[in-house]
Short mmCIF file of C-alpha atoms in Angstrom, two decimals:
data_model
loop_
_atom_site.label_atom_id
_atom_site.label_comp_id
_atom_site.label_asym_id
_atom_site.label_seq_id
_atom_site.Cartn_x
_atom_site.Cartn_y
_atom_site.Cartn_z
CA MET A 1 -27.02 34.87 49.90
CA THR A 2 -25.78 38.42 49.40
CA THR A 3 -24.13 37.43 46.09
CA LYS A 4 -27.24 35.80 44.78
CA THR A 5 -29.25 38.92 45.69
CA GLY A 6 -26.73 41.17 44.01
CA VAL A 7 -26.75 39.05 40.86
CA SER A 8 -30.62 39.04 40.80
CA ASP A 9 -30.78 42.79 41.31
CA TYR A 10 -28.22 43.28 38.47
CA LEU A 11 -30.11 40.97 36.09
CA SER A 12 -33.39 42.72 36.95
CA LYS A 13 -31.89 46.10 36.22
CA ARG A 14 -30.46 44.78 32.93
CA LEU A 15 -33.86 43.39 31.91
CA THR A 16 -35.93 46.31 32.98
CA GLY A 17 -34.59 48.72 30.32
CA PRO A 18 -35.37 46.64 27.22
CA MET A 19 -38.81 45.66 28.66
CA ILE A 20 -39.63 49.35 29.37
CA ALA A 21 -38.44 50.34 25.91
CA LEU A 22 -40.57 47.59 24.30
CA GLY A 23 -43.64 48.56 26.31
CA GLY A 24 -43.16 52.26 25.34
CA PHE A 25 -42.86 51.25 21.69
CA PHE A 26 -46.09 49.33 21.74
CA LYS A 27 -47.81 52.19 23.60
CA MET A 28 -46.72 54.59 20.85
CA CYS A 29 -48.04 52.11 18.24
CA VAL A 30 -51.43 52.03 20.07
CA LEU A 31 -51.54 55.86 20.31
CA THR A 32 -50.54 56.16 16.63
CA THR A 33 -53.47 53.79 15.74
CA LYS A 34 -55.94 55.87 17.79
CA ALA A 35 -54.64 59.07 16.15
CA LEU A 36 -55.74 57.75 12.75
CA ALA A 37 -59.37 58.61 13.73
CA ARG A 38 -58.44 62.34 13.76
CA PRO A 39 -58.08 64.65 10.76
CA PHE A 40 -54.90 63.76 8.76
CA GLU A 41 -51.99 66.23 8.63
CA TRP A 42 -51.69 66.36 4.82
CA LYS A 43 -49.24 69.24 4.70
CA GLU A 44 -46.73 67.56 7.08
CA PHE A 45 -47.16 64.29 5.27
CA ILE A 46 -46.37 65.84 1.87
CA GLN A 47 -43.43 67.82 3.11
CA PHE A 48 -41.86 64.92 4.86
CA SER A 49 -42.54 62.49 1.96
CA TRP A 50 -40.58 64.81 -0.31
CA PHE A 51 -37.84 65.11 2.28
CA LEU A 52 -37.56 61.33 2.53
CA MET A 53 -37.53 61.00 -1.26
CA THR A 54 -34.70 63.47 -1.55
CA VAL A 55 -32.74 61.64 1.13
CA ALA A 56 -33.34 58.11 -0.20
CA MET A 57 -33.28 58.54 -4.00
CA LEU A 58 -29.53 58.76 -4.42
CA PRO A 59 -28.71 55.77 -2.26
CA THR A 60 -31.38 53.77 -4.07
CA PHE A 61 -29.80 54.40 -7.52
CA ALA A 62 -26.32 53.86 -6.01
CA MET A 63 -27.24 50.46 -4.72
CA SER A 64 -29.71 49.08 -7.21
CA ILE A 65 -27.69 49.61 -10.38
CA PRO A 66 -24.45 47.75 -9.24
CA LEU A 67 -26.49 44.98 -7.64
CA THR A 68 -28.55 44.53 -10.81
CA VAL A 69 -25.41 44.32 -12.98
CA LEU A 70 -23.76 41.85 -10.60
CA ILE A 71 -26.76 39.55 -10.14
CA ILE A 72 -27.81 39.48 -13.79
CA PHE A 73 -24.27 39.04 -15.11
CA ILE A 74 -23.70 36.03 -12.86
CA PHE A 75 -27.13 34.57 -13.55
CA ASN A 76 -26.76 34.97 -17.31
CA LEU A 77 -23.34 33.31 -17.25
CA LEU A 78 -24.89 30.31 -15.53
CA LEU A 79 -27.81 30.17 -17.99
CA GLN A 80 -25.34 30.34 -20.96
CA GLU A 81 -23.32 27.48 -19.61
CA LEU A 82 -26.58 25.46 -19.31
CA GLY A 83 -27.76 26.43 -22.76
CA ALA A 84 -30.86 28.25 -21.39
CA ALA A 85 -30.00 31.90 -22.04
CA ASP A 86 -33.41 32.49 -23.52
CA VAL A 87 -35.11 32.31 -20.14
CA SER A 88 -32.94 35.05 -18.68
CA GLY A 89 -36.10 37.30 -18.53
CA ALA A 90 -37.77 34.93 -16.09
CA GLY A 91 -34.73 34.91 -13.75
CA ALA A 92 -34.35 38.78 -13.96
CA ALA A 93 -38.05 39.27 -13.13
CA LEU A 94 -38.00 36.76 -10.25
CA ALA A 95 -34.78 38.21 -8.83
CA SER A 96 -35.90 41.88 -9.17
CA VAL A 97 -39.45 41.43 -7.80
CA THR A 98 -38.83 39.04 -4.95
CA GLN A 99 -35.35 39.81 -3.68
CA LEU A 100 -33.57 42.83 -5.32
CA GLY A 101 -36.40 45.31 -4.76
CA PRO A 102 -37.09 44.41 -1.14
CA LEU A 103 -33.39 44.03 -0.26
CA VAL A 104 -32.44 47.48 -1.49
CA THR A 105 -35.61 48.91 0.11
CA VAL A 106 -34.64 47.42 3.41
CA LEU A 107 -31.11 48.94 3.38
CA VAL A 108 -32.27 52.35 2.10
CA VAL A 109 -35.29 52.67 4.36
CA ALA A 110 -33.36 51.61 7.47
CA GLY A 111 -30.11 53.56 6.59
CA ALA A 112 -31.60 56.72 5.18
CA GLY A 113 -35.34 56.93 5.98
CA SER A 114 -35.59 55.72 9.51
CA THR A 115 -32.47 57.53 10.69
CA ALA A 116 -33.66 60.75 9.10
CA ILE A 117 -36.95 60.51 11.05
CA CYS A 118 -35.05 59.75 14.28
CA ALA A 119 -32.65 62.70 13.81
CA ASP A 120 -35.50 65.08 12.96
CA LEU A 121 -37.63 64.12 15.99
CA GLY A 122 -34.61 63.78 18.23
CA ALA A 123 -33.50 67.31 17.53
CA ARG A 124 -36.98 68.57 18.23
CA THR A 125 -36.97 66.60 21.47
CA ILE A 126 -33.68 68.00 22.86
CA ARG A 127 -34.79 71.48 21.86
CA GLU A 128 -37.96 70.85 23.94
CA GLU A 129 -40.18 71.47 20.97
CA ILE A 130 -42.21 68.24 21.78
CA ASP A 131 -42.84 69.53 25.36
CA ALA A 132 -43.93 72.88 23.94
CA LEU A 133 -46.38 71.14 21.70
CA GLU A 134 -47.86 69.27 24.67
CA VAL A 135 -48.07 72.44 26.69
CA LEU A 136 -50.07 74.04 23.81
CA GLY A 137 -52.47 71.07 23.82
CA ILE A 138 -51.14 69.66 20.53
CA ASP A 139 -50.71 65.91 20.37
CA PRO A 140 -47.17 65.13 19.03
CA ILE A 141 -48.35 61.66 17.96
CA HIS A 142 -51.08 63.03 15.74
CA ARG A 143 -49.10 66.07 14.56
CA LEU A 144 -45.70 64.52 13.92
CA VAL A 145 -45.65 60.76 14.18
CA VAL A 146 -48.62 59.74 12.01
CA PRO A 147 -47.56 61.79 8.95
CA ARG A 148 -44.00 60.49 9.21
CA VAL A 149 -45.06 56.85 9.49
CA PHE A 150 -47.31 57.20 6.42
CA ALA A 151 -44.59 59.12 4.56
CA SER A 152 -42.21 56.25 5.33
CA VAL A 153 -44.73 53.67 4.00
CA LEU A 154 -45.33 55.67 0.78
CA VAL A 155 -41.61 56.18 0.16
CA ALA A 156 -40.83 52.48 0.79
CA VAL A 157 -43.50 51.41 -1.73
CA LEU A 158 -42.18 53.97 -4.28
CA LEU A 159 -38.58 52.91 -3.78
CA ASN A 160 -39.45 49.23 -4.11
CA GLY A 161 -41.23 49.94 -7.48
CA ALA A 162 -38.23 52.05 -8.58
CA VAL A 163 -35.67 49.30 -7.75
CA ILE A 164 -37.77 46.72 -9.58
CA THR A 165 -38.01 48.95 -12.67
CA ILE A 166 -34.27 49.63 -12.58
CA GLY A 167 -33.61 45.89 -12.19
CA LEU A 168 -35.74 44.90 -15.15
CA VAL A 169 -34.57 47.72 -17.42
CA GLY A 170 -30.95 47.37 -16.38
CA SER A 171 -31.03 43.61 -16.80
CA PHE A 172 -32.52 44.00 -20.28
CA ILE A 173 -29.92 46.53 -21.41
CA PHE A 174 -26.96 44.56 -19.81
CA GLY A 175 -28.14 41.14 -21.04
CA VAL A 176 -29.24 42.04 -24.51
CA GLY A 177 -26.56 44.72 -25.25
CA LEU A 178 -23.49 43.07 -23.61
CA GLN A 179 -24.32 39.31 -23.25
CA ASN A 180 -26.08 38.86 -26.59
CA ILE A 181 -29.36 37.59 -25.02
CA SER A 182 -32.36 37.58 -27.42
CA ALA A 183 -34.55 40.67 -26.73
CA GLY A 184 -37.74 38.81 -27.74
CA ALA A 185 -37.02 35.81 -25.56
CA TYR A 186 -36.17 38.08 -22.64
CA LEU A 187 -39.55 40.00 -22.85
CA GLN A 188 -41.53 36.75 -23.54
CA THR A 189 -40.22 34.99 -20.42
CA LEU A 190 -40.61 37.88 -17.96
CA THR A 191 -43.90 36.48 -16.58
CA LEU A 192 -42.87 32.79 -16.80
CA VAL A 193 -42.31 32.28 -13.04
CA THR A 194 -43.28 35.77 -11.67
CA GLY A 195 -46.97 36.56 -11.38
CA LEU A 196 -49.44 38.48 -9.30
CA PRO A 197 -48.67 36.69 -5.97
CA GLU A 198 -44.97 37.68 -6.19
CA VAL A 199 -45.91 41.26 -6.93
CA ILE A 200 -48.39 41.34 -3.99
CA ILE A 201 -45.78 39.92 -1.60
CA SER A 202 -43.22 42.44 -2.79
CA ILE A 203 -45.63 45.33 -2.17
CA ALA A 204 -46.59 43.93 1.22
CA LYS A 205 -42.88 43.70 2.09
CA ALA A 206 -42.36 47.37 1.19
CA VAL A 207 -45.44 48.46 3.21
CA ALA A 208 -44.23 46.43 6.31
CA PHE A 209 -40.69 47.85 5.85
CA GLY A 210 -41.89 51.47 5.74
CA LEU A 211 -44.33 50.95 8.72
CA ILE A 212 -41.64 49.45 10.91
CA ALA A 213 -38.93 51.87 9.91
CA GLY A 214 -41.26 54.87 10.56
CA LEU A 215 -42.43 53.67 13.92
CA VAL A 216 -38.97 52.76 15.17
CA GLY A 217 -37.49 56.01 14.01
CA CYS A 218 -40.34 58.02 15.60
CA TYR A 219 -39.96 56.11 18.93
CA ARG A 220 -36.28 56.61 19.26
CA GLY A 221 -36.59 60.23 18.20
CA LEU A 222 -39.25 60.95 20.86
CA THR A 223 -37.44 59.14 23.63
CA VAL A 224 -33.93 60.49 22.99
CA GLY A 225 -32.00 61.92 25.88
CA GLY A 226 -28.51 63.32 26.73
CA GLY A 227 -28.37 66.22 24.33
CA ALA A 228 -26.76 66.14 20.89
CA LYS A 229 -24.70 63.06 21.82
CA GLY A 230 -27.88 61.24 22.68
CA VAL A 231 -29.34 62.06 19.22
CA GLY A 232 -26.25 60.40 17.64
CA ILE A 233 -26.60 57.31 19.80
CA ALA A 234 -30.30 57.15 19.07
CA VAL A 235 -29.66 57.31 15.24
CA ASN A 236 -27.17 54.48 15.47
CA GLU A 237 -29.56 52.38 17.57
CA THR A 238 -32.30 53.08 15.12
CA LEU A 239 -30.22 51.89 12.19
CA VAL A 240 -29.33 48.62 13.92
CA LEU A 241 -32.88 47.93 15.19
CA CYS A 242 -34.37 48.62 11.75
CA VAL A 243 -31.92 46.47 9.83
CA VAL A 244 -32.48 43.47 12.21
CA ALA A 245 -36.24 43.85 12.27
CA LEU A 246 -36.62 44.46 8.56
CA PHE A 247 -34.50 41.45 7.54
CA ALA A 248 -36.56 39.24 9.90
CA VAL A 249 -39.71 40.57 8.24
CA ASN A 250 -38.18 39.92 4.83
CA VAL A 251 -37.50 36.33 5.69
CA ILE A 252 -41.13 35.80 6.93
CA PHE A 253 -42.62 37.33 3.78
CA THR A 254 -40.19 35.51 1.53
CA THR A 255 -41.30 32.21 3.17
CA ILE A 256 -44.89 33.14 2.56
CA GLY A 257 -44.11 34.03 -1.05
CA VAL A 258 -42.36 30.70 -1.66
CA ARG A 259 -45.34 28.89 -0.20
CA PHE A 260 -47.72 30.65 -2.49
CA GLY A 261 -45.37 30.21 -5.52
CA THR A 262 -45.18 26.46 -5.01
CA GLY A 263 -49.00 26.31 -4.85
CA ARG A 264 -49.56 27.91 -8.30
#
């Protein structure tokens, strides 16, 4: 009997932490939604958007260019073997819009954007700046969280567009210049299988990625504890949580996109 009680107590303690964290996250989401009714902090939004762009731009170029070259090179080799090299533009557009753009955006937003938000708010938390704001009657959710979440959404959408552009331009240069693909055929087949539904799904993915990354980064930053070591742990947890959540969202939106695509 004692053993069973001890096991049940152990399991209840193990389950209490994640449930409390999940409840706290949803509470912050509700408070963030309520804070939208108040005047928007444009200055904080612009400053942090610029900060996120400077943090995420280099990793975006560093990841998108090699991935573009690899994917397009392999895809064009396959098309040449099948004698269908003239439709390389259709494949490049489909890969860039539906997969390459969102995939790179997931990794960059989770690896650079969300962790930067967590580190920034975590440092403010351990320095008791958040407590000082509350003492002064300033709502940290309205003052800090809302601008950062919207900045994360904006940067995710911009990064998605940048990666798609890099993918299309890079595949054109690589395919036409190095693999002797017809430039006219490439441009003519760009919209063969990629249309407005695929673009809308890609933008929706970027918005969802930015929203989730911003909220997760803000929550872990505001709930950090244990000093500087706790900030490092929170940043690592933010990266893992964001990657798992964003890849799950990517699968859901990709399924919806495939469903719409088959119905056209």
